[in-house]
Coordinates of C-alpha atoms in Angstrom, one line a residue:
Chain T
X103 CA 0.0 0.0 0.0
X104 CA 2.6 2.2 0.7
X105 CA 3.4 4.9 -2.0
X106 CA 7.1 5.2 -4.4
X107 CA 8.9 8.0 -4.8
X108 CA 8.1 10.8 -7.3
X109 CA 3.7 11.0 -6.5
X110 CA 4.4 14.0 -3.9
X111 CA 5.1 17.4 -3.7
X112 CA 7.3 18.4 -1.3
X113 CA 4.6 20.8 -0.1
X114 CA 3.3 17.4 1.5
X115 CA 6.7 15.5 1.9
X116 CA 8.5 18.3 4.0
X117 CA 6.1 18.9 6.7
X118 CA 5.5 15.3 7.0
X119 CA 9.3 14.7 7.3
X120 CA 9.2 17.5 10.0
X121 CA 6.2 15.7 12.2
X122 CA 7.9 12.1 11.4
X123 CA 11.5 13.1 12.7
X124 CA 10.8 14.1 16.0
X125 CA 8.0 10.9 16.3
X126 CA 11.0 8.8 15.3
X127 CA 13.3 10.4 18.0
X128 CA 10.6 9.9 20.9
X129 CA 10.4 6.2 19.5
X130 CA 13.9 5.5 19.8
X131 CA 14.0 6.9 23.5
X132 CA 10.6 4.6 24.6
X133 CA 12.3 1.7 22.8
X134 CA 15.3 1.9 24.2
X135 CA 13.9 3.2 27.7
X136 CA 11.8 0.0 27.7
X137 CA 14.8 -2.2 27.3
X138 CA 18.1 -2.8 28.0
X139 CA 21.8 -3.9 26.2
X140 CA 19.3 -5.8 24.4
X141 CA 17.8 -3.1 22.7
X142 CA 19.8 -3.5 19.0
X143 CA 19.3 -7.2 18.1
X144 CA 15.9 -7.2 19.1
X145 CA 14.9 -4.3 17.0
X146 CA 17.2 -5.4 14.1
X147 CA 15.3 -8.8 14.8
X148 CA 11.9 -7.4 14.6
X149 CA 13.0 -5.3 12.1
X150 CA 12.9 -8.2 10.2
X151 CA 10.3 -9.7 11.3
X152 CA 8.3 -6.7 9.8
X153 CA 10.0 -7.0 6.5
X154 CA 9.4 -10.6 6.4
X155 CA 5.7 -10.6 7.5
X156 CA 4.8 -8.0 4.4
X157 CA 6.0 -10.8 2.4
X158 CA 3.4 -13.2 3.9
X159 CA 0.3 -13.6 0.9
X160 CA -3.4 -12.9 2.3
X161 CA -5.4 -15.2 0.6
X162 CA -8.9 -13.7 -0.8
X163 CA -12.0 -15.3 -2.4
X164 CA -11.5 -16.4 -5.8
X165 CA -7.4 -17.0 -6.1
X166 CA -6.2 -14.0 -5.4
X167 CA -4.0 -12.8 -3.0
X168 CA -2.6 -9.4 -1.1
X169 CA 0.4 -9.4 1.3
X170 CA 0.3 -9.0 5.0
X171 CA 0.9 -4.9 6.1
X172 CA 1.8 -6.8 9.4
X173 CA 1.9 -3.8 11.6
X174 CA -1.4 -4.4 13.5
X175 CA 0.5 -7.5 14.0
X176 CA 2.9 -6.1 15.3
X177 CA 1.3 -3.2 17.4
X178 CA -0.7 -5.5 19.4
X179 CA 2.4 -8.5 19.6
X180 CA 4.8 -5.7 21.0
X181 CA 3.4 -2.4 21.3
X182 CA 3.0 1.0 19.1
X183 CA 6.2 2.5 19.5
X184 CA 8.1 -0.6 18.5
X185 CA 5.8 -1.4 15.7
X186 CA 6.3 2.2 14.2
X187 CA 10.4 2.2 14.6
X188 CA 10.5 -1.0 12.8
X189 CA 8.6 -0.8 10.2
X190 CA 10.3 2.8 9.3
X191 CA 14.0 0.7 9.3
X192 CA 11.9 -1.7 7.1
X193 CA 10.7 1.2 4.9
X194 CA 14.0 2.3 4.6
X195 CA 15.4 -0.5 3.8
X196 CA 13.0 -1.3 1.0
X197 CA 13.5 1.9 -0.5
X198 CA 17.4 2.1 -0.4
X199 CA 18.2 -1.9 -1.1
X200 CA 15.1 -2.3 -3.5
X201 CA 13.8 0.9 -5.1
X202 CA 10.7 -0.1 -3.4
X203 CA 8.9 3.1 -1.9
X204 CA 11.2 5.9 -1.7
X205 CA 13.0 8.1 0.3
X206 CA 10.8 11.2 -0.2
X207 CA 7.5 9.1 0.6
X208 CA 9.0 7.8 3.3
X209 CA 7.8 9.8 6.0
X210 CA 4.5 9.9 5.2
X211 CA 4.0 6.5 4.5
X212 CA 5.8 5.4 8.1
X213 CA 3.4 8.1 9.9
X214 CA 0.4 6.9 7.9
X215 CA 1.1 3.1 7.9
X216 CA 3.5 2.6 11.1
X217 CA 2.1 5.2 13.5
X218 CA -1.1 5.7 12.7
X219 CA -1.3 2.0 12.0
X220 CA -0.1 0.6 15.0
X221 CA -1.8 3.8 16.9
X222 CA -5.3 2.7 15.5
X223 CA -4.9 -1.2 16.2
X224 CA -3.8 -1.0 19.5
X225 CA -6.5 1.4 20.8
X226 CA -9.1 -0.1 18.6
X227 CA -8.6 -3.4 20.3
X228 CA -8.1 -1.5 23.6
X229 CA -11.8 -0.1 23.3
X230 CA -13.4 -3.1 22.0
X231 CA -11.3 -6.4 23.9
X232 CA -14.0 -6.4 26.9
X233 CA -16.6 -6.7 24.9
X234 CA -15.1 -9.8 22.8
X235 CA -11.4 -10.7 22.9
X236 CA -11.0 -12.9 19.4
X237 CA -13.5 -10.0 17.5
X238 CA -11.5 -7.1 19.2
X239 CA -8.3 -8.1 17.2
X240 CA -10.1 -8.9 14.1
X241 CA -11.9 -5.8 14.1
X242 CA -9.1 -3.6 15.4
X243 CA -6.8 -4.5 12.9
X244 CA -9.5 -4.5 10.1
X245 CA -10.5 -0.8 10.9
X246 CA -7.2 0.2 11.5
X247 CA -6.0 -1.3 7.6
X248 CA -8.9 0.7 6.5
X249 CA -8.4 3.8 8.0
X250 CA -5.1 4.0 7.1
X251 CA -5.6 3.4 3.4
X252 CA -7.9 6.1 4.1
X253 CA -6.2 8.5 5.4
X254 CA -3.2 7.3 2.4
X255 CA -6.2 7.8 -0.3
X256 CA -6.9 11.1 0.9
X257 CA -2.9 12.4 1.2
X258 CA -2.3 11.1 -2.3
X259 CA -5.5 12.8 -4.1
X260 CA -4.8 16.1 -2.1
X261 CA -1.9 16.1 -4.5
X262 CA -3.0 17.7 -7.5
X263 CA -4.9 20.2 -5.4
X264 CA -1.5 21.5 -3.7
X265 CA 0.8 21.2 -6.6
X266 CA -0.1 22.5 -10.4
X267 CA 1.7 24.2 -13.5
X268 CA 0.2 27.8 -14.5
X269 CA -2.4 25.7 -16.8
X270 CA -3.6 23.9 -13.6
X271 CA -1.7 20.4 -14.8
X272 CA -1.2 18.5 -11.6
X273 CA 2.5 18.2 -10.9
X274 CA 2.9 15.1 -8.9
X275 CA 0.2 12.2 -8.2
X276 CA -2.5 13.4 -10.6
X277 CA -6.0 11.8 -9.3
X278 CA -7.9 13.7 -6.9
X279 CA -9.8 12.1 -4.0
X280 CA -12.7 11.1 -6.1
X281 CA -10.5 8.4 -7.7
X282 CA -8.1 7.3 -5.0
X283 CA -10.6 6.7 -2.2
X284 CA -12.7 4.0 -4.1
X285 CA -9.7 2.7 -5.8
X286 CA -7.5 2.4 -2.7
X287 CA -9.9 1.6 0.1
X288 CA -12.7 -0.4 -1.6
X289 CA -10.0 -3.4 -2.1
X290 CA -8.6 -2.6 1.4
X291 CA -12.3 -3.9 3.1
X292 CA -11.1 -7.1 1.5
X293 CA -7.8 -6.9 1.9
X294 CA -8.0 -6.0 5.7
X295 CA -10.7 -8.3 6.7
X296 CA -8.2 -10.7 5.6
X297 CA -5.3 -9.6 7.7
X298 CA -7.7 -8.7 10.9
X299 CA -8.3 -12.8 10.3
X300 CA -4.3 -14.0 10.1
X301 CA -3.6 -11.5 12.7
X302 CA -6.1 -13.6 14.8
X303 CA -4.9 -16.8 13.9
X304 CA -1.6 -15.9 14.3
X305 CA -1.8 -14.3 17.8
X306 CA -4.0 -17.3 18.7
X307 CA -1.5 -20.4 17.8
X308 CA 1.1 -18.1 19.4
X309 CA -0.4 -17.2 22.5
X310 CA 0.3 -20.4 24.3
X311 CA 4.0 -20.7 23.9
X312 CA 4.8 -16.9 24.4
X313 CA 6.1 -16.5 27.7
X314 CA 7.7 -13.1 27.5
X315 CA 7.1 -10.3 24.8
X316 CA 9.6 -9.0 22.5
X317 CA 9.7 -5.5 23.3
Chain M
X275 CA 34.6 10.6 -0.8
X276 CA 32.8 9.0 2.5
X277 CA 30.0 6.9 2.2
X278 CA 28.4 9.4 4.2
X279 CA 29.0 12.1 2.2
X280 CA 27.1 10.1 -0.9
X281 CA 24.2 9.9 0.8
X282 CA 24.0 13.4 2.0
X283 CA 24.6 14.1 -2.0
X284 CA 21.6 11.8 -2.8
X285 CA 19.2 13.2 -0.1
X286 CA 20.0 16.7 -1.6
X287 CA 19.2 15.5 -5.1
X288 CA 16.0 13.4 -4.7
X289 CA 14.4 16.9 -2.9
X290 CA 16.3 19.0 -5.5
X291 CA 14.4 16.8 -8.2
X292 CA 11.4 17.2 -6.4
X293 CA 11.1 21.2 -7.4
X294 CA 12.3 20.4 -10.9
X295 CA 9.0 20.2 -13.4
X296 CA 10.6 20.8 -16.7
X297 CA 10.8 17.5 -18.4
X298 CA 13.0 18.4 -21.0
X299 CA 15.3 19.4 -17.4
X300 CA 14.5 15.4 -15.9
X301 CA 15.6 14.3 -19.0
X302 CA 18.6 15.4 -19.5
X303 CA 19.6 14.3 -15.8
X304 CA 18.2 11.2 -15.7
X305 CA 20.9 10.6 -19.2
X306 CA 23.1 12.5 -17.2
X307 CA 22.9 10.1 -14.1
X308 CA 22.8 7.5 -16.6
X309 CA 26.1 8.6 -17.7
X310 CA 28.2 9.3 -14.9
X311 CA 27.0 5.4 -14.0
X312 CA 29.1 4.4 -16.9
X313 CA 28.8 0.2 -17.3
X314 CA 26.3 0.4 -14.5
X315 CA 23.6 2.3 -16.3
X316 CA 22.2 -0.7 -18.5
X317 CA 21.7 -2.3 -15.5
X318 CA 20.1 0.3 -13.0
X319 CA 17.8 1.6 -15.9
X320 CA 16.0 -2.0 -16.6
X321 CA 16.4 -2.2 -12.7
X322 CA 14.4 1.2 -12.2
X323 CA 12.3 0.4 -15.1
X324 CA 10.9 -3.2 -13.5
X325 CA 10.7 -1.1 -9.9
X326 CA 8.1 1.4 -11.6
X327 CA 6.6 -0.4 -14.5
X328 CA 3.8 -2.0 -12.6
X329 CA 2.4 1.5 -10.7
X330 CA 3.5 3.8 -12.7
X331 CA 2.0 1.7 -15.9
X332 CA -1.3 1.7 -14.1
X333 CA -1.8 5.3 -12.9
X334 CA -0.6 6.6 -16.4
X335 CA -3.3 4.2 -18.0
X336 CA -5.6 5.4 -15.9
X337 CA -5.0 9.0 -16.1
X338 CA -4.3 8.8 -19.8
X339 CA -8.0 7.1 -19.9
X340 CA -9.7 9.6 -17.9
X341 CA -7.9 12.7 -19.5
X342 CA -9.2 11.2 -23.5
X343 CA -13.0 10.6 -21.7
X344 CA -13.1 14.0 -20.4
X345 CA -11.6 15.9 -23.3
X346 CA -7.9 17.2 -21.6
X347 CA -4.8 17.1 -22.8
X348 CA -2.8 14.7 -20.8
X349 CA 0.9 13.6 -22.8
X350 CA 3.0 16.7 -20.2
X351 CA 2.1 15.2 -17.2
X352 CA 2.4 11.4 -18.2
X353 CA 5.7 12.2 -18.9
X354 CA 6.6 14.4 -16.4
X355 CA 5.5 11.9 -13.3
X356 CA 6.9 9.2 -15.3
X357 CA 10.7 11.0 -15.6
X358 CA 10.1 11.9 -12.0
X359 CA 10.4 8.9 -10.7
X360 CA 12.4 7.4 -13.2
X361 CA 15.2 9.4 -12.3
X362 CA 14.3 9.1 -8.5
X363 CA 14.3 5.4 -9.0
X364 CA 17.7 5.0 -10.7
X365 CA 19.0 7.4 -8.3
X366 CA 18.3 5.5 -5.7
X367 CA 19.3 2.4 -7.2
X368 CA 22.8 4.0 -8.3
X369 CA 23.2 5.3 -4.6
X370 CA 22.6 1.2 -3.5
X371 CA 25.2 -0.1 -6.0
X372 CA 27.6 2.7 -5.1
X373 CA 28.2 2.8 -1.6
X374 CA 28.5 0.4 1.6
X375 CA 24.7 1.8 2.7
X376 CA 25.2 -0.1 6.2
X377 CA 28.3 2.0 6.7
X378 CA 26.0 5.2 5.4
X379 CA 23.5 5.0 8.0
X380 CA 25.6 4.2 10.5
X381 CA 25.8 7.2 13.0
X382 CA 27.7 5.1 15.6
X383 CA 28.7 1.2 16.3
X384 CA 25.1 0.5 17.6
X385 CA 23.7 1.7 14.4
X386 CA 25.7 -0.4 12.1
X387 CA 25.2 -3.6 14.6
X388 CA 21.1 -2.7 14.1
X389 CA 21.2 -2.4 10.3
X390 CA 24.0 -5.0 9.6
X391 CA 21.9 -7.7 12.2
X392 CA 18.7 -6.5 10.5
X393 CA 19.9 -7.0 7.3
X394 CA 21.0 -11.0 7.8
X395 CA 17.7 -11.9 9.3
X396 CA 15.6 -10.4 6.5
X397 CA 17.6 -12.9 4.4
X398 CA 17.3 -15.7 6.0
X399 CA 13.4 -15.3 7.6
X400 CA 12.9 -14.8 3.6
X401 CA 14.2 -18.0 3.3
X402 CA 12.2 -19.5 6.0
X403 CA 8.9 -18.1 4.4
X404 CA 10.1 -19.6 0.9
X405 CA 11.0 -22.7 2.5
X406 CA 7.2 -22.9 3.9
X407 CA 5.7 -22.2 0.8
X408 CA 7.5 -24.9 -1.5
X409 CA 6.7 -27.7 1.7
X410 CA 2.8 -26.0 1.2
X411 CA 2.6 -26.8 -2.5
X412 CA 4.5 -30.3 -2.2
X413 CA 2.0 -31.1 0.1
X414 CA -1.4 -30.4 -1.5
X415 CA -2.0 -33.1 -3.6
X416 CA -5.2 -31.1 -4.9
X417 CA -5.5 -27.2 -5.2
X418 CA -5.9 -25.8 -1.9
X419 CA -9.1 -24.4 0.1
X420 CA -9.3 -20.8 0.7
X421 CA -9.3 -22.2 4.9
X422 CA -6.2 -24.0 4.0
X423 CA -4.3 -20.9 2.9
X424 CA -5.1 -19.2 5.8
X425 CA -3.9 -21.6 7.6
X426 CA -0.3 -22.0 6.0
X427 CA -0.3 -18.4 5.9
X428 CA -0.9 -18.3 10.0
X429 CA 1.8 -20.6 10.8
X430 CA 4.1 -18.3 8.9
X431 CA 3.6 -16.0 11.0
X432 CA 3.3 -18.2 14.5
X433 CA 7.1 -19.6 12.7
X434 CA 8.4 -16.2 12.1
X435 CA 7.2 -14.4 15.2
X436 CA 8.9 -17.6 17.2
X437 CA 11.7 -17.3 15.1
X438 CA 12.0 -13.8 16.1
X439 CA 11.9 -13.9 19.3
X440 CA 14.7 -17.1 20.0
X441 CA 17.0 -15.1 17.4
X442 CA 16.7 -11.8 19.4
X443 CA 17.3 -13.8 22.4
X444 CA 20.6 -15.8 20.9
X445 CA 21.8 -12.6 19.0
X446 CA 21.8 -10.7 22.8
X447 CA 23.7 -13.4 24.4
X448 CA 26.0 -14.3 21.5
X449 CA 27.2 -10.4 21.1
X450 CA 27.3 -10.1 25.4
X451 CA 29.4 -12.9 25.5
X452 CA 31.6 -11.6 22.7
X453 CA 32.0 -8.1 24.9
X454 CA 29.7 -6.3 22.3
X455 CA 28.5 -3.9 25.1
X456 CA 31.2 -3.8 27.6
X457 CA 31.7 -0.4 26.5
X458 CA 28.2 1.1 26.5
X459 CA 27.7 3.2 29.8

């Protein structure tokens, strides 16, 4: 979901990199405040973990597929904070070993998917785990998939509103809301049912056998 | 010049290309990048090109489509977006091929340990994940439900978050006993 370099302005980019910098700072201190000489291999192992889970398929009716976003996973597994560092270092790394995403998207897409993410599914669940624990993480990580393909849908078709030529050409990403809501969120209903499920099912089969969290 | 100093250079350059919306201007630097990569630049340019081609094929299609429906003219920004991120992509890619990025980002020892450990077990939980899905598809004698799927694709994850966590546990120990942090305050 997350969006490659060259669809925004920097009129969205900058500002974004100016919220995301300090939110990455705060993260590294409640990381590492939470934890001690331990602190670098288990983030460079859950790091990976991240990177690996978004290679995980979602399987959806009729064949097809999507790939796990993972960071509802990992929000309610080990927590916002070390959810959102980790799968910055993963965007990073994707964009800097694979051309995948970019540099200049970067911060939006780690304050849309990681933070906001891993914000949404924790306090989703949160407001909804007394009421039922197994439909709380379904439904928290369902909404919170949604919400932030929202919330990308709506950042990518402000594009053309905030950057045009003199003949009112867009300059970046050139669809407008209209188009990228229905086009990004529609499959995303799908697409995050079907994570809010394997989250579930993963958090269920591991459950038993984990004693102690990561961090 | 220092890795560090490359990617200082590149930062500059992918916001730098950012305010640039001449496409005659991306051109000519994207054949200039393409240039100063010398033997490289076959290779980053069908590199960048499979990167982009999927996205970038489907949001000009579709803008290209709506533009004809409606009546406006649409051939400067196709191109314009397109060169964009072209030259971003190949930029980036020329960065990766160029320098040591592990020793780029590292601001301190701690830094290179994160990116250097984080590095190796994105390789080898890939192969773990690969390794599930072959043993998946020997197994199924007949095509597989949509419930079975789900299930493969849940043990992935039960495997990979266990995985995770013995890993992070060995990696501690192995670097404590090595004296990795005997010099941390």
């Amino acid at each position: 979901m997350h969006i490659p370099d060259g669809f925004l302005s920097p009129q969205t980019f900058l500002p974004a990199a100016a919220l995301a910098v300090p939110a990455w700072m705060y993260a590294v201190r409640r990381v590492a405040a939470q934890l001690d000489e331990q602190t670098i291999p288990r983030l460079a192992v859950l790091t990976a973990l991240a990177f690996v889970l978004t290679t995980v398929m979602i399987p959806l009716p009729g064949g097809t597929s999507g790939h796990l976003l993972g960071v509802g996973l990992l929000a309610l597994a080990f927590g916002i904070w070390p959810a959102f560092l980790a799968y910055s270092l993963v965007l990073l790394l994707q964009a800097l070993l694979f051309g995948a995403g970019g540099i200049t998207s970067l911060p939006v897409n780690a304050l849309i998917m990681g933070l906001l993410g891993a914000a949404l599914a924790v306090g989703l669940h949160g407001l909804l785990r007394r009421w039922h624990a197994a439909t709380a993480q379904v439904v928290a990580v369902w909404l919170s998939v949604l919400l932030s393909a929202t919330a990308m849908a709506l950042v990518l078709g402000a594009q053309p509103l905030l950057a045009t030529d003199d003949a009112g050409r867009p300059l970046f990403f050139p669809f407008t809301a209209a188009v990228t809501v229905p086009a990004i969120v529609l499959p995303h209903l799908l697409i995050g049912l079907g994570e809010g499920l394997l989250t579930w099912m993963i958090l269920r089969m591991a459950g038993p056998r984990r004693s102690g969290a990561m961090p | 010049m220092s890795p560090r100093f490359w990617l200082a250079a590149y930062l500059l350059a992918v916001v730098a290309v950012s305010f640039l919306h001449e496409p005659l201007w991306l051109a000519i630097i994207l054949l200039a990048v393409l240039l100063a990569a010398g033997r490289l630049a076959p290779r980053l340019l069908w590199r960048a090109l499979l990167a982009v081609l999927l996205v970038n094929l489907m949001v000009s299609g579709g803008y290209v489509a709506l533009s004809l429906w409606q009546g406006n003219p649409w051939a400067l920004t196709v191109i314009r977006l397109n060169l964009r991120v072209l030259l971003l992509t190949v930029l980036t890619l020329w960065l990766a091929a160029r320098i040591d990025l592990v020793r780029a980002l590292s601001v301190g020892p701690a830094s290179r340990f994160l990116a250097v450990v984080a590095i190796n077990q994105i390789l080898l939980m890939r192969r773990l994940v690969q390794d599930y899905r072959h043993a998946f598809r020997s197994r199924s004698v007949q095509p597989p439900r949509l419930r079975d799927h789900y299930r493969s694709a849940a043990r992935q994850g039960v495997v990979l978050m266990d995985k995770a966590q013995a890993q992070a546990e060995s990696l501690s120990q192995g670097m404590r006993s090595r004296g990795v942090f005997d010099d941390r305050p």
